[in-house]
Amino acid sequence: MVAPRQPVTAYVALGANLGDAAQTLRDALTALNQLPGTRLVKASSLYRTAPVDSSGPDYVNAVAEVVTQFTAPGLLLALQQIEQAAGRERPYLNAPRTLDLDLLLFGAARIDSPHLTVPHPRMWERAFVLVPLAEVEPGVVPSVALAGVQDQLIQRHLLGE
């Protein structure tokens, strides 16, 4: 029997632009909270953004803070399983998607492997990541990073849209 790992705080970006994207994100948050050895601590508001390096309808985005006993590669695998359960397909790079889950931060870990890079390599360039991340944990996002993405349109997603 393997002893449980020390819990780690991780941040996960959620995005979707196909189907009922807002509901898909809510369902994904529930699925995150149901992962073994994992607890959803906080989730940001939902935000609407235009596709970046992609096409299709506007995205609905959020960020979740979780505490987990998974390793970073184990959490990535669990995130990919949640995406698949939501019908995620990868027909081409940056295709519209039913659900996209990205591991942004995993404690203080710095990981650079063929399958996983943490911190997420493009998170500092994207308002749809930084704005909800700053809502969940303001101390994680420097004000200079938010200033760097202030020209990217992002708006809080209103329920019922």
mmCIF file of C-alpha atoms in Angstrom:
data_model
loop_
_atom_site.group_PDB
_atom_site.id
_atom_site.type_symbol
_atom_site.label_atom_id
_atom_site.label_comp_id
_atom_site.label_asym_id
_atom_site.label_seq_id
_atom_site.Cartn_x
_atom_site.Cartn_y
_atom_site.Cartn_z
ATOM 1 C CA MET A 1 0.000 0.000 0.000
ATOM 2 C CA VAL A 2 1.309 3.433 -0.966
ATOM 3 C CA ALA A 3 1.212 6.118 1.691
ATOM 4 C CA PRO A 4 -0.775 9.245 0.760
ATOM 5 C CA ARG A 5 1.287 12.115 -0.581
ATOM 6 C CA GLN A 6 1.503 15.460 1.141
ATOM 7 C CA PRO A 7 -1.288 17.656 -0.291
ATOM 8 C CA VAL A 8 -0.262 20.301 -2.846
ATOM 9 C CA THR A 9 -2.167 23.405 -3.912
ATOM 10 C CA ALA A 10 -2.668 23.495 -7.669
ATOM 11 C CA TYR A 11 -4.438 25.881 -10.032
ATOM 12 C CA VAL A 12 -6.382 24.638 -13.042
ATOM 13 C CA ALA A 13 -7.665 26.739 -15.952
ATOM 14 C CA LEU A 14 -11.019 25.701 -17.412
ATOM 15 C CA GLY A 15 -12.333 26.725 -20.816
ATOM 16 C CA ALA A 16 -15.024 25.689 -23.276
ATOM 17 C CA ASN A 17 -16.680 27.138 -26.363
ATOM 18 C CA LEU A 18 -18.900 24.342 -27.684
ATOM 19 C CA GLY A 19 -22.304 23.304 -26.367
ATOM 20 C CA ASP A 20 -23.456 24.725 -23.036
ATOM 21 C CA ALA A 21 -19.979 25.934 -22.079
ATOM 22 C CA ALA A 22 -20.984 27.457 -18.738
ATOM 23 C CA GLN A 23 -22.663 24.234 -17.606
ATOM 24 C CA THR A 24 -19.721 22.199 -18.846
ATOM 25 C CA LEU A 25 -17.410 24.272 -16.637
ATOM 26 C CA ARG A 26 -19.708 23.837 -13.644
ATOM 27 C CA ASP A 27 -19.744 20.073 -14.254
ATOM 28 C CA ALA A 28 -15.945 20.048 -14.567
ATOM 29 C CA LEU A 29 -15.623 21.830 -11.212
ATOM 30 C CA THR A 30 -17.785 19.113 -9.650
ATOM 31 C CA ALA A 31 -15.623 16.450 -11.301
ATOM 32 C CA LEU A 32 -12.454 18.109 -9.950
ATOM 33 C CA ASN A 33 -13.896 18.053 -6.447
ATOM 34 C CA GLN A 34 -14.694 14.344 -6.821
ATOM 35 C CA LEU A 35 -11.166 13.283 -7.784
ATOM 36 C CA PRO A 36 -9.621 10.983 -5.167
ATOM 37 C CA GLY A 37 -7.501 12.861 -2.645
ATOM 38 C CA THR A 38 -8.542 16.189 -4.155
ATOM 39 C CA ARG A 39 -10.663 19.033 -2.830
ATOM 40 C CA LEU A 40 -11.913 22.081 -4.719
ATOM 41 C CA VAL A 41 -10.972 25.072 -2.556
ATOM 42 C CA LYS A 42 -12.186 27.971 -4.720
ATOM 43 C CA ALA A 43 -13.369 28.690 -8.210
ATOM 44 C CA SER A 44 -13.412 32.019 -9.981
ATOM 45 C CA SER A 45 -16.382 33.583 -11.625
ATOM 46 C CA LEU A 46 -17.025 32.519 -15.200
ATOM 47 C CA TYR A 47 -15.591 34.848 -17.844
ATOM 48 C CA ARG A 48 -16.406 35.257 -21.526
ATOM 49 C CA THR A 49 -13.549 35.827 -23.973
ATOM 50 C CA ALA A 50 -13.004 35.761 -27.712
ATOM 51 C CA PRO A 51 -10.964 32.814 -29.004
ATOM 52 C CA VAL A 52 -7.179 33.311 -28.886
ATOM 53 C CA ASP A 53 -5.211 31.417 -31.548
ATOM 54 C CA SER A 54 -8.444 29.522 -32.159
ATOM 55 C CA SER A 55 -11.811 29.856 -33.839
ATOM 56 C CA GLY A 56 -15.481 29.317 -33.124
ATOM 57 C CA PRO A 57 -17.782 30.930 -30.580
ATOM 58 C CA ASP A 58 -16.582 32.899 -27.562
ATOM 59 C CA TYR A 59 -15.079 30.887 -24.740
ATOM 60 C CA VAL A 60 -16.270 30.632 -21.176
ATOM 61 C CA ASN A 61 -13.268 30.469 -18.836
ATOM 62 C CA ALA A 62 -12.559 30.047 -15.137
ATOM 63 C CA VAL A 63 -9.769 29.036 -12.774
ATOM 64 C CA ALA A 64 -10.018 26.582 -9.904
ATOM 65 C CA GLU A 65 -7.812 26.179 -6.866
ATOM 66 C CA VAL A 66 -7.543 22.593 -5.679
ATOM 67 C CA VAL A 67 -5.630 20.816 -2.953
ATOM 68 C CA THR A 68 -4.586 17.392 -4.159
ATOM 69 C CA GLN A 69 -2.516 14.369 -3.255
ATOM 70 C CA PHE A 70 -1.917 13.599 -6.942
ATOM 71 C CA THR A 71 1.510 14.099 -8.459
ATOM 72 C CA ALA A 72 1.556 16.728 -11.195
ATOM 73 C CA PRO A 73 1.591 14.076 -13.983
ATOM 74 C CA GLY A 74 -1.173 12.188 -12.164
ATOM 75 C CA LEU A 75 -3.309 15.315 -11.920
ATOM 76 C CA LEU A 76 -2.715 16.038 -15.617
ATOM 77 C CA LEU A 77 -3.939 12.541 -16.475
ATOM 78 C CA ALA A 78 -7.039 13.036 -14.296
ATOM 79 C CA LEU A 79 -7.718 16.381 -16.037
ATOM 80 C CA GLN A 80 -7.463 14.703 -19.442
ATOM 81 C CA GLN A 81 -9.936 12.036 -18.306
ATOM 82 C CA ILE A 82 -12.414 14.740 -17.256
ATOM 83 C CA GLU A 83 -11.962 16.376 -20.688
ATOM 84 C CA GLN A 84 -12.629 13.061 -22.446
ATOM 85 C CA ALA A 85 -15.733 12.446 -20.340
ATOM 86 C CA ALA A 86 -16.996 15.864 -21.521
ATOM 87 C CA GLY A 87 -16.512 14.839 -25.154
ATOM 88 C CA ARG A 88 -13.184 16.581 -25.806
ATOM 89 C CA GLU A 89 -11.782 15.892 -29.232
ATOM 90 C CA ARG A 90 -8.480 17.144 -30.646
ATOM 91 C CA PRO A 91 -9.002 17.203 -34.430
ATOM 92 C CA TYR A 92 -6.338 19.921 -34.899
ATOM 93 C CA LEU A 93 -4.252 22.358 -32.883
ATOM 94 C CA ASN A 94 -6.395 24.937 -31.032
ATOM 95 C CA ALA A 95 -9.663 23.465 -32.324
ATOM 96 C CA PRO A 96 -12.880 24.645 -30.638
ATOM 97 C CA ARG A 97 -13.548 22.435 -27.640
ATOM 98 C CA THR A 98 -16.200 21.133 -25.330
ATOM 99 C CA LEU A 99 -13.738 21.364 -22.429
ATOM 100 C CA ASP A 100 -10.112 22.343 -21.947
ATOM 101 C CA LEU A 101 -8.398 21.872 -18.591
ATOM 102 C CA ASP A 102 -4.850 23.175 -18.141
ATOM 103 C CA LEU A 103 -2.628 22.686 -15.124
ATOM 104 C CA LEU A 104 -1.303 26.187 -14.466
ATOM 105 C CA LEU A 105 0.602 25.849 -11.209
ATOM 106 C CA PHE A 106 1.430 22.890 -8.983
ATOM 107 C CA GLY A 107 2.722 24.152 -5.647
ATOM 108 C CA ALA A 108 6.164 25.644 -6.205
ATOM 109 C CA ALA A 109 7.060 22.972 -8.771
ATOM 110 C CA ARG A 110 8.914 23.779 -11.960
ATOM 111 C CA ILE A 111 8.371 20.994 -14.481
ATOM 112 C CA ASP A 112 9.624 20.832 -18.048
ATOM 113 C CA SER A 113 8.937 17.442 -19.584
ATOM 114 C CA PRO A 114 7.695 16.364 -23.010
ATOM 115 C CA HIS A 115 4.166 15.962 -21.564
ATOM 116 C CA LEU A 116 3.910 18.708 -18.962
ATOM 117 C CA THR A 117 5.272 22.199 -18.373
ATOM 118 C CA VAL A 118 4.539 23.949 -15.069
ATOM 119 C CA PRO A 119 4.031 26.828 -14.696
ATOM 120 C CA HIS A 120 1.914 26.696 -17.830
ATOM 121 C CA PRO A 121 4.097 28.265 -20.540
ATOM 122 C CA ARG A 122 1.529 30.738 -21.920
ATOM 123 C CA MET A 123 -0.433 31.642 -18.802
ATOM 124 C CA TRP A 124 1.315 35.014 -18.356
ATOM 125 C CA GLU A 125 0.176 36.090 -21.850
ATOM 126 C CA ARG A 126 -3.546 35.439 -21.432
ATOM 127 C CA ALA A 127 -6.141 37.579 -19.708
ATOM 128 C CA PHE A 128 -8.563 34.631 -19.724
ATOM 129 C CA VAL A 129 -6.148 32.882 -17.336
ATOM 130 C CA LEU A 130 -4.720 35.768 -15.312
ATOM 131 C CA VAL A 131 -7.958 37.606 -14.503
ATOM 132 C CA PRO A 132 -9.748 34.562 -13.025
ATOM 133 C CA LEU A 133 -6.506 33.380 -11.354
ATOM 134 C CA ALA A 134 -6.129 36.790 -9.702
ATOM 135 C CA GLU A 135 -9.738 36.540 -8.522
ATOM 136 C CA VAL A 136 -9.064 33.171 -6.875
ATOM 137 C CA GLU A 137 -5.622 33.999 -5.479
ATOM 138 C CA PRO A 138 -4.578 37.647 -5.944
ATOM 139 C CA GLY A 139 -1.058 37.099 -4.594
ATOM 140 C CA VAL A 140 -0.192 34.686 -7.403
ATOM 141 C CA VAL A 141 -0.582 37.239 -10.210
ATOM 142 C CA PRO A 142 1.713 40.263 -10.151
ATOM 143 C CA SER A 143 0.065 43.556 -11.114
ATOM 144 C CA VAL A 144 2.574 43.938 -13.946
ATOM 145 C CA ALA A 145 1.255 40.673 -15.449
ATOM 146 C CA LEU A 146 -2.333 41.954 -15.338
ATOM 147 C CA ALA A 147 -1.206 45.232 -16.896
ATOM 148 C CA GLY A 148 0.426 43.260 -19.689
ATOM 149 C CA VAL A 149 -2.901 41.725 -20.756
ATOM 150 C CA GLN A 150 -5.190 44.707 -20.145
ATOM 151 C CA ASP A 151 -5.800 45.137 -23.884
ATOM 152 C CA GLN A 152 -7.391 41.662 -24.118
ATOM 153 C CA LEU A 153 -11.184 41.804 -23.847
ATOM 154 C CA ILE A 154 -12.585 39.723 -21.004
ATOM 155 C CA GLN A 155 -15.940 40.086 -19.279
ATOM 156 C CA ARG A 156 -17.576 38.374 -16.379
ATOM 157 C CA HIS A 157 -20.054 35.840 -17.746
ATOM 158 C CA LEU A 158 -23.579 36.563 -16.567
ATOM 159 C CA LEU A 159 -25.736 33.636 -15.529
ATOM 160 C CA GLY A 160 -28.598 32.938 -17.850
ATOM 161 C CA GLU A 161 -26.734 33.944 -21.023
#
